[in-house]
Amino acid sequence: MQPSLEKLRKFFRLEHENKYPNTAIIGGLAQMLDYWEGEARVDGIAEEVIQAVVARLRSYEKLSPDGRAESLKGLWKRISETYPEAGQKPKTQASQTPRPPRPEQEAPQNQNTEAPPDVSPAQQRQQPNQPKQQVQQKPRPAPQPRSEAVPGAKTSQTPAALNASLTVLQGVGPKHAGDLANLGMQTLGDMLYYFPRRYEDYSQLKPIKSLFYGDVVTVLGTVQSVHTRPIKGGSKSIVEIVISDGTGSLRLSFFNQPWLANKTKNGDAIAVSGKVDQYLGRLVMNSPDWEPVEVENLHTARIVPIYALTEKVTQKWLRGMMNQVISHWAPAVVDALPDKIKLAARLVSLSEALQQIHFPNSQARLKAARERLGFDEIFYLQMGVLRQKRDWKSVEGRRFPVPTEWVDSRLSSLPFTLTDAQKKSLEDIRADLDSGQPMNRLIQGDVGSGKTVVAALGAAIVVNTGAQAAIMAPTSILAEQHYRNFTNMLTRDGGMMQESEIRLLVGSTPETEKEAIRQGLAEGSVKMVIGTHAVIEPDILFKDLQFIVIDEQHRFGVEQRKELRSKGTNPHLLVMTATPIPRSLALTVFGDLDISVIDQMPEGRQPINTYVLRPQERERAFSLIRGQIKEGRQAFIVYPLIDESEKIEARAAVDDFSTLSKEIFPDLKLGLLHGRMKPSEKDEVMMKFRDRQYDILVSTTVVEVGVDVPNSTVMLIEGADRFGLAQLHQLRGRVGRGGAQSYCLLIPTHEDATENERLQAMSRTNSGFELADLDLKTRGPGEFLGTRQAGFATTLKMASITDVTLIEKARTQAQLLFERDPYLQQTEHALLAEAFERFWGEGKGDVS
Ligand code: ADP
Ligand code: MG
């Protein structure tokens, strides 16, 4: 494993063992970012992963222990997706090698509150020459140069000198240049955009003599004395350190952290932050956060930038180099952003922003610098998204006008009345289909809100004229379910289609049948194909594809959507998602789509009652299930894993299936569904469950998306703490789909996890929006969107994808710009056009 990941694992492990007190690193986990980011770059860790780590650790401090556990666990999962070796247990020395965090695992008996001495960032910083222990070094890809990736950082007007290699700097030879290249700096221009990781604000420090009891402050001082005092009969100890800053002295007490005594010596300059307390009439600080500082900072009294480093580059040296480069070159950069926009959006110039982001004169100017650089990121993003929208709207889409009587007659043949929200979405689609431009719409509606019927009616409008429609779903179970629903709706008594005109195409469809479908689609006798990825295979050709539905769109990548769209000529596109999208994301990642929201549940739905049960209370869950089945209902039991793999304690579907069917529910009919079954076997089980041949479906998460069996009223989730919020909500959405009261029972792996934040949130609310908000806050946009779209969001360095104010500001400006000059042809926009092209290139904006 890469040394930087190994290091993360060590700290995470330590946090886990101590129950997440944020002490694995002195001053908190976020402190490690100073050097970790640089090291990770040297290791060639993917930028997305680095950004995910940075984002999580930065907010780590603010989370509750539960939230922290979740955050680290999620992060590690993310890392192991990219680096599978990180997810595996080391083969040798298993007991000594730290493992990834497993919050649900019981903490070791002898709780070790002492951090091993090798985890201090201070020590690592102070011993830059320590040889690396890692022997095997794989060749690493050089990190992408900073300025290349930043929107607006480079144009033809950029002074040529900014492209110069770093060896032009005094004191930088080929060796140093190599070290800096490892951090992503190859040219002077790259240095301008190598932003500080954070700042130490020494301009706001309080002198010791003006401290008051109760103050929460940062104080700088030099160490006057260090003493260790045993307490509780010698079993514990207190380290007392006295610091002085010339105005007074302050006593610091550290409870049971004896290693501190060896790490600090008289004369060391340190910064401590914490609450001022009193002891025997004197002011003291108890176990404050602290870190060493360079002595000259004591005297600078300014806001000092802290850069991400590697072991070979020291803070002081880099800061000196930066100072040279910034003071000379920041004033010389040419700003691509037109003055008009700067004025309207109240933004400082690029030169000012670059100077202040590195060496801020005040917090206010630093804020303005951040705002400007963040604006640029979002602004270019918005321009890309809006250009995409403009391009879509600039081609012709076939018109499908449809008389109101026709729609009404379709509606009256449904077994239910549409909700107002469904009607509104249908009207949106109708208008799009008659607009002369291709539809590009997202339907967003919580699980069970009835999106399918709206999509089917839209497809019916198009197919009615003889054109073709394609519906793509992420799983074969879901595709098959849609196939049945669509067929029912569109062919039933005097319906508008023949059964042979609608076909199901999934991976397991027999080759001869596939061939028939292929032919039918190519010559036009098949009007509608419903399927999985199989519908985008290259040999599937359509005679006249005009309408595309993509269900559970977050399960698909950009490429797959593009693929399907390219099978028709400017076809109308409808994508659907049950994942509620916060406004900030709706404006950015989905900013090129028109959005319809189904924010209403069909009449008669009752909120699902959700309970968190302790593992010992499992029998209660079983008796509820028995009762419901007696009333003619059905139940799901979902497990996180397929079979009991070594040491993993989650109860597993395959293993428990036999116990459940033989011992617990011997008189009931149970079906088993899991991901390792053949698609045809899965479909068969699913169909039997729907036809009530099974009372209980024991399953892994294959049932997660879309599955619709309205007669089922109980969803029991085992190992519930192992699931993400979005996933839990999706699973819960499998019940409560009819009029009957439904139940969701969550049983975590261990009793400890019953207080788990996510599980509690689930029992508190049925609203997918509320849960999504919480998810976005605790886990960041990465988990929220598909991985592809997350890439889009992680290009942001300065701006936050959740900053709605900034996003709206940038969007407004981008809109105005496109109104004034849709193709950026005016002279005053020449530089902007150039930078835009450089950033987006061709077609990168296709994120629908
Ligand atoms: P989702 O939005 O999660 O895809 P579905 O489209 O699968 O939801 O619909 C969930 C269930 O609600 C289905 O059984 C569907 O037939 C039913 N349904 C949809 N619209 C209505 C309505 N207006 N009134 C009653 N039931 C409805
Ligand atoms: Mg659905």
Tab-separated table of N, CA and C in Angstrom, residues 56 100 148 179 304 471 611 684 756 791 838 848:
chain	number	residue	atom	x	y	z
A	56	ARG	N	-13.155	15.525	4.025
A	56	ARG	CA	-13.652	14.843	5.211
A	56	ARG	C	-12.900	15.273	6.461
A	100	PRO	N	-8.165	-0.945	8.696
A	100	PRO	CA	-9.117	0.141	8.455
A	100	PRO	C	-10.146	0.176	9.575
A	148	GLU	N	-2.631	24.230	-15.038
A	148	GLU	CA	-3.340	23.673	-16.184
A	148	GLU	C	-4.791	23.366	-15.843
A	179	ASP	N	11.465	17.989	-6.386
A	179	ASP	CA	10.612	17.914	-5.192
A	179	ASP	C	9.336	18.725	-5.387
A	304	VAL	N	-0.171	33.805	8.364
A	304	VAL	CA	0.905	33.054	7.720
A	304	VAL	C	0.321	31.866	6.953
A	471	ILE	N	-36.203	2.457	-22.957
A	471	ILE	CA	-36.204	2.692	-21.512
A	471	ILE	C	-35.057	1.896	-20.907
A	611	TYR	N	-38.349	1.633	13.004
A	611	TYR	CA	-37.833	1.379	14.355
A	611	TYR	C	-36.418	0.844	14.285
A	684	GLU	N	-36.763	-14.856	-11.805
A	684	GLU	CA	-37.750	-15.854	-11.443
A	684	GLU	C	-38.175	-15.682	-9.977
A	756	ASN	N	-26.543	4.993	16.300
A	756	ASN	CA	-25.987	5.457	15.040
A	756	ASN	C	-26.825	6.587	14.430
A	791	GLY	N	-16.650	13.464	-9.872
A	791	GLY	CA	-15.431	13.997	-10.461
A	791	GLY	C	-15.610	15.462	-10.819
A	838	ARG	N	-10.185	26.323	-23.182
A	838	ARG	CA	-9.097	25.574	-22.577
A	838	ARG	C	-9.612	24.688	-21.436
A	848	SER	N	-25.660	15.128	-18.233
A	848	SER	CA	-27.068	14.815	-17.966
A	848	SER	C	-27.233	13.409	-17.453
